[in-house]
CSV table of N, CA and C in Angstrom, one decimal:
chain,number,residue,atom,x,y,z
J,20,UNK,N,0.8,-1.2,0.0
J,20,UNK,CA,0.0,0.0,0.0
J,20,UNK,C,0.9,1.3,0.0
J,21,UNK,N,1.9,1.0,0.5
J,21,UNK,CA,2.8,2.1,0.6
J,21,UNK,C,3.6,2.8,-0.8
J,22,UNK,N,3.9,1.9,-1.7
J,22,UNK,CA,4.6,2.2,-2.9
J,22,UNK,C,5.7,2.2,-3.1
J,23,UNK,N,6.5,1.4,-1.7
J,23,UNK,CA,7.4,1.4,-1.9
J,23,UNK,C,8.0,0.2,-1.9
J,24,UNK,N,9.1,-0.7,-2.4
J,24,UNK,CA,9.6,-1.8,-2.2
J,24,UNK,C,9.9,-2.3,-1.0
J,25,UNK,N,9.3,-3.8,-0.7
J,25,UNK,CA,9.5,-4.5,0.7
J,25,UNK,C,10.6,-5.0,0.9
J,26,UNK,N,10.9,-5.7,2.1
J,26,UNK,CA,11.7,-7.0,2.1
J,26,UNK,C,11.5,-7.1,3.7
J,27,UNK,N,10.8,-8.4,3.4
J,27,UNK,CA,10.2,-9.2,4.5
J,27,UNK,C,11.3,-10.1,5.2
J,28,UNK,N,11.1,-9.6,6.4
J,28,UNK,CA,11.3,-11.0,7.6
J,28,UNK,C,10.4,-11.9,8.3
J,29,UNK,N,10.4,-12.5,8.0
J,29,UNK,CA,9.2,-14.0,8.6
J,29,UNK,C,9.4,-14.3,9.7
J,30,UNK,N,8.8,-14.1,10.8
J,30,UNK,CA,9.0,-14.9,12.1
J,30,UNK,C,8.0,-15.9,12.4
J,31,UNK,N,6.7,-15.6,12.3
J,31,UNK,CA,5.7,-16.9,12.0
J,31,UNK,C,4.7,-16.7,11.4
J,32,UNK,N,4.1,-17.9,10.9
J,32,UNK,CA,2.7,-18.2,10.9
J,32,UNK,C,2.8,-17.5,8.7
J,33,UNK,N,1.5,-16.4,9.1
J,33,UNK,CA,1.6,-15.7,7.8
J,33,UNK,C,2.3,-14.9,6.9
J,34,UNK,N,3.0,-15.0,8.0
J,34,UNK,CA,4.8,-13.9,6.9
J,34,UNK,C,5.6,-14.8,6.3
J,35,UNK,N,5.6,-15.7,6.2
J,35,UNK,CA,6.4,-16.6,5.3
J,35,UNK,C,5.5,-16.5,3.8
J,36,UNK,N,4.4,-17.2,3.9
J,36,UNK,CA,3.7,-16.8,2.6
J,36,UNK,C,3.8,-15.3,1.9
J,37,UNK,N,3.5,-14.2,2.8
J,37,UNK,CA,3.5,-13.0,2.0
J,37,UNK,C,4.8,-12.6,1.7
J,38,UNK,N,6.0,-13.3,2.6
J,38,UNK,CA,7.3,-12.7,2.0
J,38,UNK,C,7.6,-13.3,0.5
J,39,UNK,N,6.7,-14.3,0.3
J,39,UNK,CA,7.3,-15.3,-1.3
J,39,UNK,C,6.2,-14.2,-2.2
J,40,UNK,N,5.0,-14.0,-1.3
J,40,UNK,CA,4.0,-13.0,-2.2
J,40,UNK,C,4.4,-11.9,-2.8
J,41,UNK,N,5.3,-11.4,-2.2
J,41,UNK,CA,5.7,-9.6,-1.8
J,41,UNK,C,6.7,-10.0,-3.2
J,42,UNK,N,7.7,-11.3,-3.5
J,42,UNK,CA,8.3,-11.3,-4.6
J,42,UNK,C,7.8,-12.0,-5.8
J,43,UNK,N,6.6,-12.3,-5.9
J,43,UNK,CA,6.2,-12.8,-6.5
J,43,UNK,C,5.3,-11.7,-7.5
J,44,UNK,N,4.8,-10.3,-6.9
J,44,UNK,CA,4.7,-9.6,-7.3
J,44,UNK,C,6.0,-8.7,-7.6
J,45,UNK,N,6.8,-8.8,-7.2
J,45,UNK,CA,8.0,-7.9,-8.0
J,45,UNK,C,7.9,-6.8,-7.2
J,46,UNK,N,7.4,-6.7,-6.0
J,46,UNK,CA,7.6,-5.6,-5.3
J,46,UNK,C,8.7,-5.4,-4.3
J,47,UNK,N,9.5,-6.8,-4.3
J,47,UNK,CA,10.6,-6.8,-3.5
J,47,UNK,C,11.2,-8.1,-3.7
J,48,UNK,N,12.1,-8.0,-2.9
J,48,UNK,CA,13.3,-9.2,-3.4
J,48,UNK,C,12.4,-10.7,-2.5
J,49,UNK,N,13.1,-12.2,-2.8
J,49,UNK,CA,12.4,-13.1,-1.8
J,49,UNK,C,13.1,-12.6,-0.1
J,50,UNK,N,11.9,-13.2,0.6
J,50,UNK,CA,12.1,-13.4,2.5
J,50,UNK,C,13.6,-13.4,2.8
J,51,UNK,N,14.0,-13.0,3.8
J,51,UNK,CA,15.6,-13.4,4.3
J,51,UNK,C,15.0,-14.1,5.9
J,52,UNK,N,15.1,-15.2,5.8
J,52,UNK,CA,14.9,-16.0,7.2
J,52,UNK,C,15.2,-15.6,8.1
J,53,UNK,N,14.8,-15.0,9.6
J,53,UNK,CA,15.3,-14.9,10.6
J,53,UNK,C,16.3,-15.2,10.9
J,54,UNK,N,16.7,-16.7,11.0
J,54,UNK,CA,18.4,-17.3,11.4
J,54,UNK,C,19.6,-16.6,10.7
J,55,UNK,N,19.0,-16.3,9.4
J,55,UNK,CA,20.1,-15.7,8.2
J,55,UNK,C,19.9,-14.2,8.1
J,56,UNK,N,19.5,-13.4,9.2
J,56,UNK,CA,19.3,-12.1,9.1
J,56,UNK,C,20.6,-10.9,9.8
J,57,UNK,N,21.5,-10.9,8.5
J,57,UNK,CA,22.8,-10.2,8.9
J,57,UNK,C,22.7,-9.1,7.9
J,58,UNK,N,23.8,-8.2,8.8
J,58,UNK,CA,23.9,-6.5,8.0
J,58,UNK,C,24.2,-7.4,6.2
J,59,UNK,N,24.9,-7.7,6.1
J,59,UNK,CA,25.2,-8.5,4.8
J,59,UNK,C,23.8,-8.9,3.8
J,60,UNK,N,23.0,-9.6,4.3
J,60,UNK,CA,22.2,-10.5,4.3
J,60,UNK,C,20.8,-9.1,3.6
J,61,UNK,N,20.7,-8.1,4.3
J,61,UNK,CA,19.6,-6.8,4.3
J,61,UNK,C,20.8,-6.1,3.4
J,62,UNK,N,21.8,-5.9,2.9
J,62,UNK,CA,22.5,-5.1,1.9
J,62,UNK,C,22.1,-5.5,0.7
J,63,UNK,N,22.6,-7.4,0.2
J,63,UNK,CA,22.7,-7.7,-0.8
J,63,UNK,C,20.5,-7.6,-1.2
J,64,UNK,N,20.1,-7.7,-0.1
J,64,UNK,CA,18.4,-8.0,-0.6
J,64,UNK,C,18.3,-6.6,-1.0
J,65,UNK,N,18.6,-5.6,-0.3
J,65,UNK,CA,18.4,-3.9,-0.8
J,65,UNK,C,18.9,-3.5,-1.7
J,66,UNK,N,20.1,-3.9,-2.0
J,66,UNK,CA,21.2,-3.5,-3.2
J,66,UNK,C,19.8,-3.3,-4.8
J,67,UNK,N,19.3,-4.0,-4.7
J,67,UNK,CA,18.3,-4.0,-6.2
J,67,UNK,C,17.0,-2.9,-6.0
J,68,UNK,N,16.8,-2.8,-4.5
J,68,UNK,CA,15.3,-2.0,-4.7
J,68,UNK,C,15.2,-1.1,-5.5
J,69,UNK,N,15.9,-0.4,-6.2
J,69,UNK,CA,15.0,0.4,-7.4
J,69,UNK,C,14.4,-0.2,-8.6
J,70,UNK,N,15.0,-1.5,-8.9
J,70,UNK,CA,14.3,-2.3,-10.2
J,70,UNK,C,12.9,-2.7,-8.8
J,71,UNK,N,12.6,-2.4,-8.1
J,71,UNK,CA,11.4,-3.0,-7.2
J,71,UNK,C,10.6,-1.9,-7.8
J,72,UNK,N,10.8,-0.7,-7.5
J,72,UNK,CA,10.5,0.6,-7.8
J,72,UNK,C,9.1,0.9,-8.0
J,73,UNK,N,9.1,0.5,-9.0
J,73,UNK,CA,7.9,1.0,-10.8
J,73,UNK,C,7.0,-0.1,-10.1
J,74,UNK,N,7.0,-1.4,-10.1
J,74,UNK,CA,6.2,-2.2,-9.7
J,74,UNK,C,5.5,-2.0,-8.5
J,75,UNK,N,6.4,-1.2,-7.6
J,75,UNK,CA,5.6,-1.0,-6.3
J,75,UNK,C,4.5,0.0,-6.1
J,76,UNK,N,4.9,0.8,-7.2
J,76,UNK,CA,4.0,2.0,-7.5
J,76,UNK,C,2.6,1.6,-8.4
J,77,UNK,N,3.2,0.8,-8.9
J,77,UNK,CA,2.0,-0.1,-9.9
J,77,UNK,C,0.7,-0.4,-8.6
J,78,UNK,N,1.5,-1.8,-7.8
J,78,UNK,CA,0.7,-2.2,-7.0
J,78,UNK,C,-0.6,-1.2,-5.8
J,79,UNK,N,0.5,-0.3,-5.6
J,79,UNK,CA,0.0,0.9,-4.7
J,79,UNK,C,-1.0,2.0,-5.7
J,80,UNK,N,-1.5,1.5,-6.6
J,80,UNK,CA,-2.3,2.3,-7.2
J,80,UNK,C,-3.4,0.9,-7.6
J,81,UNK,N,-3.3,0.1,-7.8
J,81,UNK,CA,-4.2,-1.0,-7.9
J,81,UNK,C,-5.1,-1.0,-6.2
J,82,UNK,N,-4.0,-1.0,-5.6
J,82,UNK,CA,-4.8,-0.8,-3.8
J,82,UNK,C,-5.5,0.3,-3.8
J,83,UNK,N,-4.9,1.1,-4.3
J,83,UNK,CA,-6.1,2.7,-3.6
J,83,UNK,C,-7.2,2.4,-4.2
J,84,UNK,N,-7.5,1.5,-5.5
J,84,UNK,CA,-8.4,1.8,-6.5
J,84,UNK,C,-9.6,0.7,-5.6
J,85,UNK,N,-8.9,-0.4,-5.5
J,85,UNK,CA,-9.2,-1.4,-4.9
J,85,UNK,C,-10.3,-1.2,-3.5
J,86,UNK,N,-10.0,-0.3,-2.4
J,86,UNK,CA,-10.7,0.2,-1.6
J,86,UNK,C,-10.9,-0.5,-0.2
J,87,UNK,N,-9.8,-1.9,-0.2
J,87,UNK,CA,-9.9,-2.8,0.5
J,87,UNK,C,-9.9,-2.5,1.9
J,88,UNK,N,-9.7,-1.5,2.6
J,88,UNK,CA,-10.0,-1.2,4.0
J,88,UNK,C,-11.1,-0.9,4.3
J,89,UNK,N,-12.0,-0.2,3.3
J,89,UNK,CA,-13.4,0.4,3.3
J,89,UNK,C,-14.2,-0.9,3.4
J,90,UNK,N,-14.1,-1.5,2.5
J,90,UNK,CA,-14.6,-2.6,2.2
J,90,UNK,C,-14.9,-3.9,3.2
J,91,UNK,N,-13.9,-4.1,3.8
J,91,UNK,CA,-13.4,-4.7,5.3
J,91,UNK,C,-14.4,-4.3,6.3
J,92,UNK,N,-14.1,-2.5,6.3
J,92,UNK,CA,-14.8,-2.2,7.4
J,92,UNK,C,-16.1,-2.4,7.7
J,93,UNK,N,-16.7,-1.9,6.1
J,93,UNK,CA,-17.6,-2.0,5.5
J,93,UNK,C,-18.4,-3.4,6.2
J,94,UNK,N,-17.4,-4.1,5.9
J,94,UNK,CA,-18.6,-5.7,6.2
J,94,UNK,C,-18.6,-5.6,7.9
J,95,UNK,N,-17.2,-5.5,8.6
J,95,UNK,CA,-17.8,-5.9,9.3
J,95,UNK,C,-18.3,-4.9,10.5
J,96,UNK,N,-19.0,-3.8,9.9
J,96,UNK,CA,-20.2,-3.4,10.6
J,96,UNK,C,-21.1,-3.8,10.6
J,97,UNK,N,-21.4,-4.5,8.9
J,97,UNK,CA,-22.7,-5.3,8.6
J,97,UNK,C,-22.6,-6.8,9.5
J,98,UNK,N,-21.2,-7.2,9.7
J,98,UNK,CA,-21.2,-8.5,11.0
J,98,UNK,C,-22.3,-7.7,11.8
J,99,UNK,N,-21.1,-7.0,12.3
J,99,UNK,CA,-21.6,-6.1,13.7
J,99,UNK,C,-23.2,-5.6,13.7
J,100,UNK,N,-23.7,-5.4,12.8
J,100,UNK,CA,-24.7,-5.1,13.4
J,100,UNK,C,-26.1,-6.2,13.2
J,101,UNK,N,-25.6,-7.1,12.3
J,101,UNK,CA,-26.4,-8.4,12.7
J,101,UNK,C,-26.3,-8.9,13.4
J,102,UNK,N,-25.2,-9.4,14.3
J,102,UNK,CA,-25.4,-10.0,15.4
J,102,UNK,C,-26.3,-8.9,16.3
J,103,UNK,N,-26.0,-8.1,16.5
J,103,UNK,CA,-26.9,-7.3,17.6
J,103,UNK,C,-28.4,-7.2,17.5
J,104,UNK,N,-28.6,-7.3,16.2
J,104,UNK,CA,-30.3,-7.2,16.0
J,104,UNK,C,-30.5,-9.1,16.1
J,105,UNK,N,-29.5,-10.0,16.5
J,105,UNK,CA,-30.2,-11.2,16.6
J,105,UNK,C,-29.9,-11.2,18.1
């Protein structure tokens, strides 16, 4: 959402997926695993973010359009307020 190039570290659960996501859209390089997380390690993944660049700006314009927070909230008021009238 931000427009700018990522690079994820995974500690559990759902960041491993979005870190392979995050390069799979070309918005950032692949995950650097926790265990393997050295000044070295965050140089060589950053060294390329400008070819990330263009793509991230892409994506971040697809989100705004997208509206997906509204949309979220949107529902779950509609949760929210059916449960209350049940």
């Amino acid at each position: 959402r931000s427009g700018v190039p990522q690079l994820i570290v995974p500690h559990i659960v759902d960041q491993f997926f979005h870190g392979r996501r995050v390069a799979e859209l070309g918005v950032g390089p692949l995950p650097v695993a926790k265990p393997k997380l050295t000044s070295d390690a965050i140089a060589v993944a950053l060294a390329d973010r400008f070819k990330y660049w263009a793509k991230a700006q892409a994506v971040r314009s697809q989100v705004a359009r997208e509206g997906g927070a509204k949309q979220a909230a949107d529902h779950l008021e509609q949760l929210a307020t059916a449960t209350r009238a049940n």
